[in-house]
Amino acid sequence: MLPGFRGKAVSQARSYQEEIFFMGLHPQPRPEPAVLSRIERLELEARQVVEGMLAGRHRSPRHGFAVEFAQHRPYVPGDDLKHIDWKVYGRTERFHLKQYEQETNLVAWMLVDASESMSYASAQRSKYDVAAIAAVALSYLILAQTDSVGLMTLGTSPSEVVLRPSSQRGQLHEICRALAQGPTRQTTNIGTALHQIAPRTGRRGIIFLFSDLFDDVVAIREGLQHLVFQKHEVIVFHVLDAAELDFPFRHLTLFRGLEGMADVLTDPLSVRDGYLKAFSEHCTALQACCRDLEIDYILLRTDADLGHELASYLQKRQNR
């Protein structure tokens, strides 16, 4: 196993003598004009992806907000007072709340890993770029169905980049604006992050997770279980760079530590088999975890046709 392979990403060759495996690329602060340009590009690319996947458009699998009265129940401390039926109180001098049937559209959350490892790109798009475009494309479809979508990022403090679910027209632009800030320099423990996010997601809905999932599988499983326990439907998009999956290096390689890991200079041919075995076992364990929890698992390679991959998944979903 390559020391610290869980630290995350691969670069292209920098010279004819040396290839460098960057396990950490530090994004530089972007001036506001660049951020605005990135917002426009992100929205444009997401819409282009949507155009290629409309054939796979899915139906809303469940409904949500209450609109039709069902029954009364006794008030208990902590209940929202706005639901008290004062007419019933006038007749009985007891507090009762109105309960409603769940009859409106779904609420979706986009959870996007914005940690340092997501900034790596061996080609044109980084893992973060692919995750962001996929999240915006799915948000576009959800909003087109008059459903609500919100956004949280992993790799930032819990108070940062949180957009509450909304079905308003401007929500897509706000999601693009938030994601255009790019990945941070922070580390992320995916399992811990999911535990922190779970209590903030509100009523049951669909949660889309976009991450390279470089964390202990047991910790990830526990975090996903927390979301499933709250009755959410969880969909995991495992975003990986092609070089991480294929390990194409042949010459002396410097593996640069990401998120606190040390640099390692080594011959890639001597560690290739061990790396690929360890990486495969990690991915297999993640797939098994999702299967056990009845969570959809989709691998997204950065060199794949994103529109095709999303459309293929949504078509399978619709045909269930």
Short mmCIF file of C-alpha atoms in Angstrom, two decimals:
data_model
loop_
_atom_site.label_atom_id
_atom_site.label_comp_id
_atom_site.label_asym_id
_atom_site.label_seq_id
_atom_site.Cartn_x
_atom_site.Cartn_y
_atom_site.Cartn_z
CA MET A 1 0.00 0.00 0.00
CA LEU A 2 1.37 3.41 -0.91
CA PRO A 3 2.08 5.36 2.29
CA GLY A 4 -0.76 7.82 2.81
CA PHE A 5 -2.57 6.93 -0.41
CA ARG A 6 -5.76 8.00 1.31
CA GLY A 7 -4.32 11.47 1.24
CA LYS A 8 -5.59 11.83 -2.15
CA ALA A 9 -4.59 12.80 -5.74
CA VAL A 10 -2.33 12.54 -8.70
CA SER A 11 -0.67 15.07 -11.01
CA GLN A 12 0.64 14.99 -14.54
CA ALA A 13 4.37 14.76 -15.30
CA ARG A 14 6.30 17.99 -14.74
CA SER A 15 9.46 16.99 -16.63
CA TYR A 16 10.85 14.15 -18.73
CA GLN A 17 12.71 12.86 -15.66
CA GLU A 18 10.14 13.16 -12.95
CA GLU A 19 6.42 12.68 -12.39
CA ILE A 20 4.87 14.25 -9.34
CA PHE A 21 1.96 12.76 -7.40
CA PHE A 22 0.39 15.80 -5.80
CA MET A 23 -1.45 14.82 -2.67
CA GLY A 24 -2.04 18.50 -2.02
CA LEU A 25 -2.67 21.46 -4.31
CA HIS A 26 -3.26 24.71 -2.45
CA PRO A 27 -5.83 26.86 -4.22
CA GLN A 28 -5.01 30.55 -4.31
CA PRO A 29 -7.57 33.19 -3.29
CA ARG A 30 -9.52 34.36 -6.32
CA PRO A 31 -10.41 38.01 -6.94
CA GLU A 32 -14.10 38.80 -7.24
CA PRO A 33 -14.13 39.11 -11.08
CA ALA A 34 -12.69 35.61 -11.34
CA VAL A 35 -15.34 34.30 -8.96
CA LEU A 36 -18.08 35.91 -11.01
CA SER A 37 -16.64 34.41 -14.18
CA ARG A 38 -16.51 31.01 -12.50
CA ILE A 39 -20.16 31.30 -11.48
CA GLU A 40 -21.17 31.91 -15.09
CA ARG A 41 -19.00 29.06 -16.36
CA LEU A 42 -20.30 26.67 -13.70
CA GLU A 43 -23.92 27.44 -14.52
CA LEU A 44 -23.26 27.17 -18.26
CA GLU A 45 -21.46 23.82 -17.97
CA ALA A 46 -24.16 22.46 -15.69
CA ARG A 47 -26.88 23.45 -18.17
CA GLN A 48 -24.92 21.79 -20.97
CA VAL A 49 -24.76 18.62 -18.91
CA VAL A 50 -28.50 18.85 -18.31
CA GLU A 51 -29.16 19.08 -22.05
CA GLY A 52 -27.44 15.74 -22.46
CA MET A 53 -29.36 14.01 -19.71
CA LEU A 54 -32.95 15.20 -20.11
CA ALA A 55 -33.91 11.80 -21.48
CA GLY A 56 -33.08 10.39 -18.08
CA ARG A 57 -35.15 12.86 -16.12
CA HIS A 58 -36.67 11.24 -13.06
CA ARG A 59 -39.96 11.61 -11.30
CA SER A 60 -40.07 12.88 -7.73
CA PRO A 61 -39.88 9.74 -5.58
CA ARG A 62 -41.64 11.21 -2.58
CA HIS A 63 -43.52 14.24 -1.38
CA GLY A 64 -43.14 16.51 1.59
CA PHE A 65 -44.69 19.72 2.93
CA ALA A 66 -48.09 19.43 4.53
CA VAL A 67 -51.08 20.99 2.80
CA GLU A 68 -54.14 18.84 3.60
CA PHE A 69 -55.60 18.47 7.10
CA ALA A 70 -55.62 14.90 8.44
CA GLN A 71 -56.43 14.85 12.18
CA HIS A 72 -55.89 16.44 15.59
CA ARG A 73 -53.51 15.29 18.30
CA PRO A 74 -52.87 16.53 21.85
CA TYR A 75 -50.29 19.27 22.35
CA VAL A 76 -46.98 18.28 23.96
CA PRO A 77 -44.28 20.66 25.22
CA GLY A 78 -42.02 21.75 22.38
CA ASP A 79 -44.69 21.67 19.68
CA ASP A 80 -44.95 24.68 17.38
CA LEU A 81 -47.75 26.88 18.74
CA LYS A 82 -48.78 28.03 15.27
CA HIS A 83 -50.37 24.64 14.66
CA ILE A 84 -52.71 24.83 17.67
CA ASP A 85 -56.39 24.70 16.72
CA TRP A 86 -57.89 27.50 18.82
CA LYS A 87 -61.44 26.58 17.88
CA VAL A 88 -60.97 23.15 19.46
CA TYR A 89 -59.44 24.83 22.51
CA GLY A 90 -62.50 27.07 22.78
CA ARG A 91 -64.76 24.02 22.93
CA THR A 92 -62.64 21.71 25.07
CA GLU A 93 -60.21 24.03 26.91
CA ARG A 94 -57.46 21.63 25.83
CA PHE A 95 -54.68 22.28 23.36
CA HIS A 96 -54.73 20.19 20.20
CA LEU A 97 -52.58 20.50 17.09
CA LYS A 98 -53.61 20.08 13.50
CA GLN A 99 -51.81 17.34 11.61
CA TYR A 100 -51.56 17.29 7.85
CA GLU A 101 -51.01 14.82 5.05
CA GLN A 102 -47.63 15.02 3.37
CA GLU A 103 -48.52 16.15 -0.11
CA THR A 104 -45.96 18.43 -1.67
CA ASN A 105 -42.65 18.09 -3.43
CA LEU A 106 -39.41 16.65 -2.17
CA VAL A 107 -36.59 18.49 -0.45
CA ALA A 108 -33.09 17.70 -1.69
CA TRP A 109 -29.70 18.53 -0.20
CA MET A 110 -26.45 18.75 -2.16
CA LEU A 111 -23.49 17.88 0.08
CA VAL A 112 -20.27 18.77 -1.74
CA ASP A 113 -16.83 17.90 -0.41
CA ALA A 114 -14.79 21.11 -0.56
CA SER A 115 -11.67 19.83 1.19
CA GLU A 116 -8.18 20.27 -0.21
CA SER A 117 -8.01 16.84 -1.85
CA MET A 118 -10.88 17.74 -4.17
CA SER A 119 -8.76 20.44 -5.86
CA TYR A 120 -6.57 17.94 -7.68
CA ALA A 121 -6.83 17.67 -11.47
CA SER A 122 -4.69 15.47 -13.71
CA ALA A 123 -6.53 16.86 -16.74
CA GLN A 124 -8.86 19.77 -17.44
CA ARG A 125 -11.32 19.34 -14.58
CA SER A 126 -10.58 18.79 -10.93
CA LYS A 127 -12.59 16.46 -8.75
CA TYR A 128 -14.20 19.53 -7.21
CA ASP A 129 -15.15 20.87 -10.66
CA VAL A 130 -16.88 17.60 -11.53
CA ALA A 131 -18.65 17.46 -8.16
CA ALA A 132 -19.81 21.08 -8.45
CA ILE A 133 -21.07 20.71 -12.03
CA ALA A 134 -22.92 17.50 -11.17
CA ALA A 135 -24.49 19.13 -8.09
CA VAL A 136 -25.64 22.16 -10.09
CA ALA A 137 -26.98 19.99 -12.93
CA LEU A 138 -29.08 17.92 -10.54
CA SER A 139 -30.20 21.09 -8.75
CA TYR A 140 -31.33 22.45 -12.11
CA LEU A 141 -33.50 19.39 -12.70
CA ILE A 142 -34.91 19.43 -9.18
CA LEU A 143 -35.85 23.11 -9.37
CA ALA A 144 -37.38 22.56 -12.82
CA GLN A 145 -39.75 20.12 -11.14
CA THR A 146 -40.69 22.85 -8.60
CA ASP A 147 -38.98 20.88 -5.85
CA SER A 148 -36.66 22.45 -3.26
CA VAL A 149 -32.90 22.08 -3.07
CA GLY A 150 -30.30 23.21 -0.54
CA LEU A 151 -26.52 23.09 -0.30
CA MET A 152 -23.92 22.32 2.35
CA THR A 153 -20.18 21.97 1.83
CA LEU A 154 -17.84 19.57 3.62
CA GLY A 155 -14.36 20.79 4.41
CA THR A 156 -15.45 24.12 5.81
CA SER A 157 -16.74 24.92 9.28
CA PRO A 158 -20.39 23.93 9.79
CA SER A 159 -21.46 27.58 9.76
CA GLU A 160 -20.05 28.21 6.27
CA VAL A 161 -21.75 27.76 2.90
CA VAL A 162 -25.18 26.63 3.92
CA LEU A 163 -28.10 27.38 1.66
CA ARG A 164 -31.42 26.29 3.10
CA PRO A 165 -33.66 24.39 0.66
CA SER A 166 -35.67 26.62 -1.64
CA SER A 167 -37.63 26.25 -4.85
CA GLN A 168 -37.24 29.91 -5.78
CA ARG A 169 -35.93 30.83 -9.23
CA GLY A 170 -32.78 32.44 -7.87
CA GLN A 171 -31.70 29.37 -5.87
CA LEU A 172 -29.67 27.89 -8.73
CA HIS A 173 -27.60 31.05 -9.04
CA GLU A 174 -26.99 31.09 -5.29
CA ILE A 175 -25.80 27.48 -5.42
CA CYS A 176 -23.45 28.39 -8.27
CA ARG A 177 -22.17 31.39 -6.34
CA ALA A 178 -21.43 29.27 -3.27
CA LEU A 179 -19.70 26.50 -5.20
CA ALA A 180 -17.70 28.95 -7.31
CA GLN A 181 -15.61 29.80 -4.24
CA GLY A 182 -13.81 26.53 -4.88
CA PRO A 183 -12.26 24.01 -2.46
CA THR A 184 -10.57 25.12 0.73
CA ARG A 185 -7.21 24.24 2.26
CA GLN A 186 -8.87 22.40 5.10
CA THR A 187 -8.94 18.71 5.88
CA THR A 188 -12.18 16.78 6.07
CA ASN A 189 -13.27 13.77 8.05
CA ILE A 190 -16.26 12.69 5.99
CA GLY A 191 -17.81 10.56 8.72
CA THR A 192 -17.61 13.35 11.30
CA ALA A 193 -18.89 15.91 8.81
CA LEU A 194 -21.96 13.79 8.04
CA HIS A 195 -22.70 13.44 11.76
CA GLN A 196 -22.55 17.23 12.11
CA ILE A 197 -24.75 17.81 9.10
CA ALA A 198 -27.40 15.18 9.85
CA PRO A 199 -29.28 17.13 12.58
CA ARG A 200 -29.45 20.19 10.31
CA THR A 201 -31.11 18.57 7.32
CA GLY A 202 -34.64 18.81 8.72
CA ARG A 203 -37.45 16.64 7.47
CA ARG A 204 -36.84 13.57 5.37
CA GLY A 205 -35.75 14.09 1.81
CA ILE A 206 -33.03 13.12 -0.64
CA ILE A 207 -29.37 13.77 0.11
CA PHE A 208 -26.79 13.78 -2.67
CA LEU A 209 -23.20 13.38 -1.47
CA PHE A 210 -20.30 14.29 -3.78
CA SER A 211 -16.87 13.36 -2.42
CA ASP A 212 -13.67 11.45 -3.10
CA LEU A 213 -14.43 9.62 0.18
CA PHE A 214 -10.84 9.51 1.37
CA ASP A 215 -11.60 8.57 4.95
CA ASP A 216 -11.93 5.48 7.10
CA VAL A 217 -14.77 3.34 5.70
CA VAL A 218 -16.14 2.59 9.17
CA ALA A 219 -16.38 6.31 9.94
CA ILE A 220 -18.07 6.97 6.60
CA ARG A 221 -20.53 4.14 7.24
CA GLU A 222 -21.48 5.56 10.63
CA GLY A 223 -22.05 9.01 9.12
CA LEU A 224 -24.22 7.59 6.33
CA GLN A 225 -26.15 5.51 8.87
CA HIS A 226 -26.98 8.71 10.74
CA LEU A 227 -28.60 10.14 7.61
CA VAL A 228 -30.44 6.89 6.84
CA PHE A 229 -31.67 6.70 10.44
CA GLN A 230 -33.33 10.07 9.89
CA LYS A 231 -35.28 8.49 7.00
CA HIS A 232 -33.37 10.34 4.27
CA GLU A 233 -32.74 8.70 0.93
CA VAL A 234 -28.99 9.00 0.38
CA ILE A 235 -27.20 8.92 -2.98
CA VAL A 236 -23.39 8.80 -3.04
CA PHE A 237 -21.38 10.09 -5.99
CA HIS A 238 -17.80 8.89 -5.55
CA VAL A 239 -15.73 11.44 -7.49
CA LEU A 240 -12.24 10.26 -8.43
CA ASP A 241 -9.51 11.47 -10.76
CA ALA A 242 -8.54 9.14 -13.58
CA ALA A 243 -4.92 9.09 -12.41
CA GLU A 244 -5.98 8.03 -8.94
CA LEU A 245 -7.78 5.07 -10.44
CA ASP A 246 -5.23 4.09 -13.11
CA PHE A 247 -1.92 5.15 -11.49
CA PRO A 248 -0.18 5.81 -14.84
CA PHE A 249 3.23 6.82 -13.45
CA ARG A 250 6.43 5.22 -14.65
CA HIS A 251 9.40 7.38 -13.54
CA LEU A 252 10.76 8.54 -10.21
CA THR A 253 7.83 10.20 -8.47
CA LEU A 254 7.47 12.64 -5.62
CA PHE A 255 4.30 12.00 -3.66
CA ARG A 256 3.49 15.27 -1.96
CA GLY A 257 1.49 15.01 1.22
CA LEU A 258 -1.96 16.50 1.34
CA GLU A 259 -3.86 17.53 4.45
CA GLY A 260 -0.90 17.10 6.77
CA MET A 261 0.69 14.00 5.23
CA ALA A 262 4.44 13.82 4.58
CA ASP A 263 6.08 13.83 1.14
CA VAL A 264 7.33 10.51 -0.23
CA LEU A 265 9.87 10.12 -3.06
CA THR A 266 9.72 6.66 -4.63
CA ASP A 267 9.75 4.56 -7.76
CA PRO A 268 6.05 4.25 -8.76
CA LEU A 269 6.60 0.88 -10.42
CA SER A 270 7.66 -0.59 -7.08
CA VAL A 271 4.46 0.52 -5.34
CA ARG A 272 1.95 0.38 -8.20
CA ASP A 273 0.55 -3.09 -7.48
CA GLY A 274 0.22 -2.40 -3.77
CA TYR A 275 -1.40 0.97 -4.40
CA LEU A 276 -3.94 -0.36 -6.89
CA LYS A 277 -4.79 -3.28 -4.58
CA ALA A 278 -5.31 -1.00 -1.59
CA PHE A 279 -7.30 1.51 -3.64
CA SER A 280 -9.51 -1.23 -5.09
CA GLU A 281 -10.17 -2.67 -1.63
CA HIS A 282 -11.12 0.78 -0.35
CA CYS A 283 -13.60 1.34 -3.20
CA THR A 284 -15.02 -2.17 -2.83
CA ALA A 285 -15.57 -1.61 0.89
CA LEU A 286 -17.38 1.67 0.16
CA GLN A 287 -19.62 -0.02 -2.39
CA ALA A 288 -20.44 -2.80 0.08
CA CYS A 289 -21.22 -0.20 2.75
CA CYS A 290 -23.66 1.59 0.46
CA ARG A 291 -25.23 -1.67 -0.63
CA ASP A 292 -25.81 -2.73 2.99
CA LEU A 293 -27.44 0.62 3.79
CA GLU A 294 -29.52 0.53 0.56
CA ILE A 295 -27.74 3.66 -0.68
CA ASP A 296 -27.15 4.25 -4.39
CA TYR A 297 -23.43 4.38 -5.21
CA ILE A 298 -22.22 6.01 -8.44
CA LEU A 299 -18.56 6.31 -9.45
CA LEU A 300 -17.78 9.53 -11.31
CA ARG A 301 -14.43 9.62 -13.09
CA THR A 302 -13.14 13.06 -13.95
CA ASP A 303 -12.38 11.92 -17.51
CA ALA A 304 -15.85 10.46 -18.14
CA ASP A 305 -18.78 12.08 -19.96
CA LEU A 306 -20.57 13.60 -16.99
CA GLY A 307 -23.87 14.09 -18.81
CA HIS A 308 -23.91 10.46 -19.92
CA GLU A 309 -23.09 9.19 -16.42
CA LEU A 310 -25.83 11.24 -14.75
CA ALA A 311 -28.40 10.39 -17.42
CA SER A 312 -27.58 6.70 -17.12
CA TYR A 313 -28.10 6.76 -13.37
CA LEU A 314 -31.35 8.73 -13.57
CA GLN A 315 -32.71 6.42 -16.25
CA LYS A 316 -32.02 3.39 -14.05
CA ARG A 317 -33.68 5.18 -11.18
CA GLN A 318 -36.77 5.94 -13.22
CA ASN A 319 -37.07 2.34 -14.41
CA ARG A 320 -37.15 0.84 -10.92
#
